[in-house]
Structures are given as structure tokens and as C-alpha cells.
Short mmCIF file of C-alpha atoms in Angstrom, two decimals:
data_model
loop_
_atom_site.label_atom_id
_atom_site.label_comp_id
_atom_site.label_asym_id
_atom_site.label_seq_id
_atom_site.Cartn_x
_atom_site.Cartn_y
_atom_site.Cartn_z
CA MET Y 62 -20.19 -8.84 21.76
CA THR Y 63 -18.02 -6.69 23.50
CA GLU Y 64 -17.87 -5.81 26.93
CA VAL Y 65 -16.41 -2.84 29.16
CA SER Y 66 -14.58 -3.04 32.29
CA HIS Y 67 -13.66 -0.41 34.95
CA GLN Y 68 -10.12 -0.67 35.78
CA HIS Y 69 -10.27 0.40 39.33
CA GLY Y 70 -13.22 -1.62 40.16
CA GLY Y 71 -17.13 -0.45 41.06
CA SER Y 72 -19.41 1.94 39.62
CA PRO Y 73 -18.71 5.56 38.70
CA SER Y 74 -18.84 8.15 41.57
CA ARG Y 75 -20.50 11.27 41.48
CA GLN Y 76 -19.12 14.37 43.21
CA ARG Y 77 -20.73 18.13 43.75
CA GLY Y 78 -18.45 20.47 42.19
CA GLN Y 79 -17.63 22.86 44.22
CA ARG Y 80 -17.12 25.55 41.25
CA GLY Y 81 -20.33 26.19 39.34
CA GLY Y 82 -22.46 24.75 41.50
CA GLY Y 83 -22.36 21.79 38.85
CA ASP Y 84 -22.06 18.00 38.93
CA ARG Y 85 -19.10 16.28 38.10
CA VAL Y 86 -18.53 12.65 36.95
CA MET Y 87 -15.09 10.32 37.83
CA VAL Y 88 -15.07 8.35 34.95
CA PRO Y 89 -12.21 5.74 35.35
CA GLU Y 90 -10.49 4.72 32.24
CA ALA Y 91 -12.18 1.89 30.48
CA ASP Y 92 -10.39 -1.51 29.47
CA PHE Y 93 -12.32 -2.42 26.22
CA THR Y 94 -12.16 -6.59 26.10
CA SER Y 95 -14.33 -9.05 24.19
CA TYR Y 96 -15.86 -12.63 25.55
CA TYR Y 97 -12.88 -15.24 26.12
CA GLY Y 98 -10.40 -12.82 25.18
CA ARG Y 99 -11.10 -12.91 21.32
CA ALA Y 100 -10.62 -10.31 18.85
CA ILE Y 101 -13.82 -8.79 17.17
CA VAL Y 102 -12.78 -8.67 14.07
CA LYS Y 103 -10.75 -11.46 12.73
CA PRO Y 104 -7.25 -10.20 12.02
CA ALA Y 105 -6.47 -11.14 8.25
CA PRO Y 106 -4.63 -14.54 7.25
CA TRP Y 107 -1.65 -13.61 5.54
CA GLU Y 108 1.68 -13.37 6.36
CA LYS Y 109 4.66 -11.06 5.10
CA ASP Y 110 4.29 -12.35 1.21
CA ILE Y 111 1.59 -9.94 1.03
CA ALA Y 112 3.23 -6.41 2.60
CA PHE Y 113 5.71 -7.00 0.09
CA TYR Y 114 3.49 -8.28 -2.72
CA LEU Y 115 1.93 -4.92 -2.30
CA PHE Y 116 5.44 -3.17 -2.57
CA THR Y 117 6.47 -5.13 -5.36
CA GLY Y 118 3.49 -4.24 -7.29
CA GLY Y 119 3.59 -1.00 -6.94
CA VAL Y 120 7.24 -1.21 -8.09
CA ALA Y 121 6.17 -2.80 -11.20
CA ALA Y 122 3.24 -0.60 -11.98
CA GLY Y 123 5.27 2.77 -11.41
CA SER Y 124 8.40 1.49 -13.51
CA SER Y 125 6.21 0.35 -16.79
CA LEU Y 126 4.82 4.15 -16.64
CA LEU Y 127 7.92 5.81 -16.24
CA ALA Y 128 9.49 3.07 -18.82
CA ALA Y 129 6.94 4.46 -21.21
CA GLY Y 130 7.81 7.86 -20.94
CA ALA Y 131 11.47 7.20 -20.84
CA ASP Y 132 10.72 5.70 -24.36
CA LEU Y 133 8.62 8.25 -25.79
CA THR Y 134 11.02 10.97 -24.74
CA GLY Y 135 14.19 9.03 -25.78
CA ARG Y 136 15.75 7.83 -23.17
CA PRO Y 137 17.10 4.43 -23.50
CA GLY Y 138 19.53 4.16 -20.38
CA LEU Y 139 16.39 5.11 -17.95
CA ARG Y 140 14.03 3.17 -20.50
CA ARG Y 141 16.16 -0.02 -19.68
CA VAL Y 142 16.04 0.27 -15.42
CA ALA Y 143 12.80 1.07 -15.61
CA ARG Y 144 11.75 -1.86 -17.82
CA LEU Y 145 13.77 -4.61 -16.78
CA GLY Y 146 13.03 -3.32 -13.22
CA SER Y 147 9.18 -3.55 -14.03
CA LEU Y 148 9.79 -7.21 -15.21
CA GLY Y 149 11.62 -8.35 -11.87
CA SER Y 150 9.15 -6.40 -9.73
CA LEU Y 151 5.71 -7.93 -11.34
CA GLY Y 152 7.97 -11.65 -10.95
CA LEU Y 153 8.34 -11.08 -7.45
CA SER Y 154 5.10 -9.98 -7.43
CA VAL Y 155 3.48 -13.11 -8.77
CA GLY Y 156 5.60 -14.98 -6.18
CA PHE Y 157 5.25 -13.67 -3.39
CA LEU Y 158 0.93 -13.75 -4.20
CA VAL Y 159 1.38 -17.50 -5.09
CA HIS Y 160 3.14 -18.25 -2.13
CA ASP Y 161 0.57 -16.76 0.26
CA LEU Y 162 -2.27 -18.12 -1.76
CA GLY Y 163 -0.80 -21.93 -1.48
CA ARG Y 164 -1.31 -22.81 -5.20
CA PRO Y 165 -0.82 -20.94 -8.26
CA SER Y 166 -4.10 -22.97 -9.34
CA ARG Y 167 -6.06 -20.67 -6.92
CA PHE Y 168 -4.88 -17.68 -8.60
CA LEU Y 169 -6.27 -18.97 -12.11
CA ASN Y 170 -9.44 -19.85 -10.84
CA MET Y 171 -10.28 -16.23 -10.10
CA LEU Y 172 -9.96 -15.25 -13.48
CA ARG Y 173 -13.29 -18.04 -13.95
CA VAL Y 174 -15.60 -15.02 -13.00
CA ALA Y 175 -15.58 -11.20 -13.21
CA LYS Y 176 -16.91 -9.94 -10.10
CA LEU Y 177 -17.19 -5.72 -10.42
CA THR Y 178 -18.11 -5.67 -6.91
CA SER Y 179 -15.26 -7.53 -5.91
CA PRO Y 180 -11.93 -5.51 -5.12
CA MET Y 181 -10.20 -8.65 -5.45
CA SER Y 182 -11.56 -10.00 -8.70
CA VAL Y 183 -11.42 -6.62 -10.33
CA GLY Y 184 -7.72 -6.23 -9.21
CA THR Y 185 -6.79 -10.08 -10.18
CA TRP Y 186 -7.90 -8.75 -14.14
CA ILE Y 187 -6.23 -5.85 -13.45
CA LEU Y 188 -2.78 -7.03 -12.71
CA SER Y 189 -3.78 -10.44 -15.43
CA LEU Y 190 -4.38 -7.51 -17.97
CA HIS Y 191 -1.42 -5.33 -17.07
CA GLY Y 192 1.41 -8.60 -16.58
CA PRO Y 193 1.27 -9.83 -20.10
CA PHE Y 194 1.74 -6.47 -22.18
CA ALA Y 195 4.62 -5.13 -19.08
CA ALA Y 196 6.32 -8.49 -19.92
CA LEU Y 197 6.26 -7.79 -23.59
CA ALA Y 198 7.62 -4.43 -23.34
CA SER Y 199 10.57 -5.62 -20.91
CA GLY Y 200 11.44 -8.59 -23.40
CA ALA Y 201 11.99 -6.43 -25.80
CA GLU Y 202 14.24 -4.72 -23.79
CA ILE Y 203 16.20 -7.67 -23.51
CA VAL Y 204 15.69 -8.84 -27.24
CA SER Y 205 17.70 -5.55 -27.64
CA MET Y 206 20.61 -5.84 -26.08
CA LEU Y 207 21.18 -9.27 -27.97
CA PRO Y 208 23.64 -9.12 -30.79
CA ALA Y 209 21.87 -8.06 -34.38
CA SER Y 210 22.18 -11.10 -35.92
CA TRP Y 211 20.08 -12.81 -33.05
CA GLN Y 212 17.23 -10.36 -33.89
CA ARG Y 213 15.69 -12.06 -36.42
CA GLY Y 214 12.02 -13.96 -36.63
CA PRO Y 215 9.86 -13.88 -33.44
CA LEU Y 216 12.72 -11.91 -31.22
CA ARG Y 217 12.14 -9.42 -34.09
CA LEU Y 218 8.47 -9.20 -33.67
CA VAL Y 219 9.09 -8.73 -29.82
CA ALA Y 220 11.68 -6.13 -30.81
CA VAL Y 221 8.82 -4.52 -32.92
CA LEU Y 222 6.05 -4.76 -30.15
CA GLY Y 223 7.95 -3.32 -27.29
CA ARG Y 224 6.51 0.47 -27.65
CA PRO Y 225 2.56 -0.67 -28.00
CA ALA Y 226 3.02 -2.95 -25.28
CA GLY Y 227 4.68 -0.76 -23.10
CA LEU Y 228 1.71 1.73 -23.57
CA VAL Y 229 -0.84 -0.54 -23.09
CA GLY Y 230 1.13 -1.37 -19.98
CA ALA Y 231 1.42 2.30 -18.49
CA LEU Y 232 -2.36 2.91 -19.16
CA THR Y 233 -3.06 0.06 -16.68
CA ALA Y 234 -0.21 0.79 -14.39
CA THR Y 235 -2.12 3.29 -11.97
CA PRO Y 236 -4.97 0.80 -11.42
CA VAL Y 237 -2.12 -2.31 -10.28
CA ALA Y 238 -0.97 0.45 -7.85
CA ALA Y 239 -4.13 1.86 -6.45
CA TYR Y 240 -6.49 -1.60 -6.61
CA THR Y 241 -4.34 -3.07 -3.66
CA ALA Y 242 -5.47 -0.31 -1.38
CA VAL Y 243 -9.12 -0.46 -2.33
CA LEU Y 244 -8.56 -3.68 -1.20
CA LEU Y 245 -7.40 -3.40 2.34
CA ALA Y 246 -10.08 -0.77 2.79
CA ASP Y 247 -12.51 -3.15 1.47
CA THR Y 248 -12.03 -5.22 5.10
CA ALA Y 249 -13.64 -4.98 8.25
CA THR Y 250 -10.00 -4.31 9.58
CA PRO Y 251 -10.37 -1.11 11.62
CA ALA Y 252 -7.10 0.79 10.24
CA TRP Y 253 -7.72 -0.30 6.24
CA HIS Y 254 -11.19 0.21 6.57
CA THR Y 255 -10.69 3.83 7.90
CA ALA Y 256 -8.41 4.52 5.67
CA HIS Y 257 -10.14 4.19 2.99
CA GLU Y 258 -9.99 7.20 1.00
CA GLU Y 259 -6.81 8.65 1.48
CA LEU Y 260 -4.79 4.94 1.02
CA PRO Y 261 -5.34 4.59 -2.30
CA PHE Y 262 -2.93 8.33 -2.49
CA VAL Y 263 -0.54 6.58 -0.67
CA PHE Y 264 0.01 3.69 -2.23
CA CYS Y 265 0.20 5.61 -5.67
CA GLY Y 266 2.58 8.27 -4.11
CA SER Y 267 4.67 5.10 -2.70
CA ALA Y 268 4.62 3.45 -5.85
CA ALA Y 269 5.94 6.68 -7.98
CA ALA Y 270 8.66 7.17 -5.40
CA ALA Y 271 9.69 4.11 -5.00
CA SER Y 272 9.75 3.39 -9.46
CA GLY Y 273 11.50 6.65 -9.50
CA GLY Y 274 14.39 6.04 -6.87
CA LEU Y 275 14.85 2.48 -8.93
CA GLY Y 276 15.26 4.92 -12.21
CA LEU Y 277 18.10 7.42 -10.20
CA LEU Y 278 19.69 4.12 -8.55
CA GLY Y 279 20.48 2.62 -11.87
CA ALA Y 280 19.96 5.20 -14.72
CA PRO Y 281 22.77 7.54 -16.33
CA VAL Y 282 22.49 11.05 -14.71
CA ALA Y 283 21.95 12.53 -17.98
CA GLN Y 284 18.46 10.85 -18.10
CA THR Y 285 17.27 10.66 -14.64
CA GLY Y 286 15.27 13.83 -15.26
CA PRO Y 287 11.61 11.99 -15.71
CA ALA Y 288 12.74 9.80 -13.13
CA ARG Y 289 14.21 13.07 -10.57
CA ALA Y 290 10.14 14.58 -11.12
CA PHE Y 291 8.46 11.47 -10.12
CA ALA Y 292 10.21 10.66 -7.17
CA VAL Y 293 9.91 13.93 -5.71
CA GLY Y 294 6.57 13.60 -6.75
CA GLY Y 295 5.10 10.75 -5.62
CA ALA Y 296 7.12 11.52 -2.15
CA VAL Y 297 5.55 14.60 -1.63
CA VAL Y 298 1.78 12.90 -2.58
CA GLU Y 299 2.68 9.77 -0.28
CA LEU Y 300 3.71 12.09 2.75
CA ALA Y 301 0.56 14.40 2.70
CA ALA Y 302 -1.65 11.56 1.95
CA GLU Y 303 -0.59 10.07 4.89
CA ARG Y 304 -0.70 13.08 7.13
CA ARG Y 305 -4.44 13.59 5.61
CA MET Y 306 -4.94 9.98 6.83
CA GLU Y 307 -4.10 9.73 10.12
CA ARG Y 308 -6.61 12.72 10.80
CA SER Y 309 -9.08 10.77 8.75
CA MET Y 310 -8.57 7.51 10.79
CA GLY Y 311 -9.52 9.13 14.50
CA ILE Y 312 -8.79 6.03 16.93
CA SER Y 313 -7.44 3.87 14.71
CA ALA Y 314 -4.24 6.73 13.33
CA GLU Y 315 -2.86 5.07 17.15
CA THR Y 316 -1.57 2.33 15.16
CA LEU Y 317 0.64 3.88 13.12
CA HIS Y 318 2.50 4.95 16.12
CA HIS Y 319 2.99 2.31 18.10
CA ASP Y 320 4.86 -0.55 18.37
CA THR Y 321 6.52 -2.78 14.79
CA ALA Y 322 3.85 -0.33 12.79
CA GLY Y 323 5.31 3.02 14.52
CA ARG Y 324 8.53 1.76 14.23
CA TRP Y 325 8.51 1.21 10.38
CA MET Y 326 6.14 4.31 9.46
CA ARG Y 327 8.79 6.34 11.23
CA ALA Y 328 11.32 4.67 8.86
CA SER Y 329 9.18 5.22 6.19
CA THR Y 330 8.37 9.53 6.74
CA LEU Y 331 12.39 9.76 7.14
CA LEU Y 332 13.86 7.86 4.37
CA THR Y 333 11.13 8.92 1.88
CA ALA Y 334 11.96 12.67 3.23
CA ALA Y 335 15.96 12.23 3.15
CA GLY Y 336 15.55 10.31 -0.25
CA ALA Y 337 13.38 13.47 -2.08
CA LEU Y 338 15.80 15.70 -0.69
CA GLY Y 339 18.42 13.69 -1.86
CA ALA Y 340 16.90 13.47 -5.21
CA LEU Y 341 16.30 17.03 -5.38
CA VAL Y 342 20.35 18.47 -4.82
CA GLY Y 343 21.62 15.30 -6.44
CA ARG Y 344 21.07 16.24 -10.08
CA ARG Y 345 24.76 16.18 -11.56
CA SER Y 346 25.88 13.18 -8.35
CA ARG Y 347 25.77 9.88 -9.59
CA LEU Y 348 26.26 9.16 -6.04
CA LEU Y 349 24.11 10.86 -3.81
CA SER Y 350 21.13 9.70 -7.05
CA ALA Y 351 21.71 6.22 -6.10
CA VAL Y 352 21.74 6.94 -2.69
CA SER Y 353 18.48 9.01 -2.62
CA GLY Y 354 17.21 6.48 -5.00
CA ALA Y 355 17.58 3.30 -2.60
CA ALA Y 356 16.44 5.47 -0.04
CA LEU Y 357 13.12 6.37 -1.93
CA MET Y 358 12.49 2.25 -2.92
CA ALA Y 359 13.40 1.59 1.66
CA GLY Y 360 10.95 4.28 2.65
CA SER Y 361 8.40 2.76 0.12
CA LEU Y 362 8.45 -0.78 1.23
CA CYS Y 363 8.39 1.01 5.04
CA THR Y 364 5.08 2.23 4.30
CA ARG Y 365 3.68 -0.53 2.76
CA MET Y 366 5.32 -2.94 5.72
CA GLY Y 367 3.61 0.01 8.25
CA VAL Y 368 0.30 -0.27 7.07
CA TYR Y 369 0.28 -3.95 7.09
CA GLU Y 370 1.23 -4.07 10.49
CA ALA Y 371 -0.96 -1.31 11.43
CA GLY Y 372 -4.11 -3.10 10.07
CA LEU Y 373 -3.36 -6.74 12.28
CA ALA Y 374 -2.62 -4.78 15.37
CA SER Y 375 -6.16 -2.36 14.89
CA ALA Y 376 -7.84 -5.87 14.56
CA LYS Y 377 -6.25 -7.68 17.43
CA ASP Y 378 -7.68 -4.80 19.81
CA PRO Y 379 -11.75 -4.25 20.38
CA LYS Y 380 -11.09 -0.72 21.29
CA TYR Y 381 -10.26 -0.01 17.65
CA THR Y 382 -13.79 -1.53 16.57
CA VAL Y 383 -15.91 -0.06 19.43
CA VAL Y 384 -14.98 3.43 20.12
CA PRO Y 385 -15.62 4.10 16.01
CA GLN Y 386 -18.93 2.59 16.20
CA ARG Y 387 -20.24 4.20 19.55
CA GLU Y 388 -18.97 7.21 17.89
CA ARG Y 389 -20.89 6.87 14.98
CA VAL Y 390 -24.04 6.29 17.28
CA ASP Y 391 -23.85 9.42 19.32
CA ARG Y 392 -23.54 11.23 15.62
CA GLY Y 393 -26.74 9.82 14.30
CA VAL Y 394 -25.07 7.96 11.58
CA PRO Y 395 -25.25 4.46 10.68
CA VAL Y 396 -23.02 2.07 12.24
CA ARG Y 397 -22.54 -0.23 9.41
CA HIS Y 398 -21.53 1.09 5.60
CA ARG Y 399 -25.21 0.19 3.60
CA GLN Y 400 -24.68 -1.56 0.10
#
């Protein structure tokens, strides 16, 4: 329930216009509040662990895809960086998720059923399918770093399974990068819900930029061609999708420009654009490639933090719930989406 109060008191006054003979309605600005000062939409009960989870999950997915490409094209240095980056990011991602859930058993309990209409259920299964294969491929990379005399028995089997496991991990990488955006957009949080069409493209582009940046940061310059293309392409997709997302969000887009979320998003745009430019011009420079890679990874983190903060801000202000509903009523479309 909401109410609209007029800041200047009294009812709107109607005055006779001197030009054109028409009436002119003087309406004071409306201040949207809710009964007892409560938010209409309950903010998501998530800590910043989830924002970090969104970032590390994207890096893990993008790195897994990049590692498979490097493996197939004979770039062992890039493959190693991408596989180890995927393993580290995947471990951090699971750690952030479990910490937010409170107990590891809660994650396991979600695997008791598969509900296709639930983004969280589908995402849990996607992550559970991707994780073991990506970890096995990364394990094969670790085995390859051991002395040859140690690569026997089970370790030899792990090394042999590295490429097939990496390919399966690459096939499931894109859904892992995108499902978190679907999960956010499926909530009633205004800023996330109104961005449901573009947010998966933002997150996938951001994941590609970050994982490509990781490749630039750690791989030999001679082998960074795919990582460079991945990084620049991802940055272009991310920035373009963000601009389109802001246009489609309506009034909720304000949250991407104000306060904490605004600072994160401005930093994201600057770092991502600068990182992509550096990746283009720094093809022969080890230092410039590394700096560009770090900027792209930082930009991706800022994107996830900005989207996370914008969602919380939109849930706390009734305006972002009431105004879009009234606009839909004025257009004669359903206020709620029909299932």
C-alpha cells in the first residue's frame, strides 16, 4: 500500500492560462512514501558475498571457455593461466555462496529437486554440472606441472581426462555466466526486474572481459591473442548492453547513477573502456597487457557491485515500484506479468 503526499500541502490549484485560453494545472512534486515508512518491495536479504559471487562465477565460467580454446589451439601458457584462474574463481565462488547460505547443507538440499521454473534451482544444477568438469580440467593442469615420475596411476588418468573435461566445462560455461542475471531479474526488485532482457548480456560480456583480462595479466604476450579478442569483445558487449539496459529500465535506471551504485558503475565504465583500449594497443607490451588485464577485471567487479547496489536501492524507495506500475496502467498493459 502506498500513498502520495504533496510536499507543499493543499490540493493542486487550477489556473486559467493567458495563452491559448486553456487551463493549466499546477501540480506540486509528489513524494512517494509507504505506510509506516516501510518499503513496498522487501530488499534482497543478501550480503555483499553475493556480489562477489556474481563476479567470481563469471570469471570462472569465462576462464573455462578460454582455457578450452587455448588447449585446442596449442597455447599452453594461456591454457594454464585460464585453467588455474577458473579453479581459483570457482572455489571462491562456492565459498561466497556457502557463506551467504550459512551452511553447506543448504546448497546440497537444493539438489534434491529440479524445478525448471525456478532460476535458482536451474542455476544450482548448472553450477553442479560445470564445477566438477572445470575442476578436473584444472586438476589436469596441476598434474602437468608435477615431475614426470609422479604422473602415474590416477594422476596419469587425470592428465588424460583434462581435454575432454575442459570441453564439457566450456559447453556449460555460458549458462553459468548468464544464470545469475536471470536469477536477479526473476525477483521483484525493480532495478533488476526491469533489466531482465539486457542483464544476461551485461553479465556475459563482463565475464568475457574479466576472464580475457586474466589471460592478459598472466599469460605470455605471444599467446594472448584469444584472450585479447575475448577481452575486447566482452568489453564492447558489456558497455553496449549497459547503455541499452539503461534505456529500457525507465525510472529504475536512476539507481545506476546515484549514490554507491553510481560510483561503482562510473568506475566500471572507465576501467572497462580503458582496459579494452589498452588491450588493443598493447599487443607487444607485457606491462601494458598486464595493466589492461587488471583494469578489465576490476571493471567487471565494479559492474557486479553496481548492479547489486542499484537493486537494493530500488527496493528501498517506493517510487521505483509505484511509478512503473502506474505507467503500465496508463498504457493499458497488465501491472503484473502473467505466468
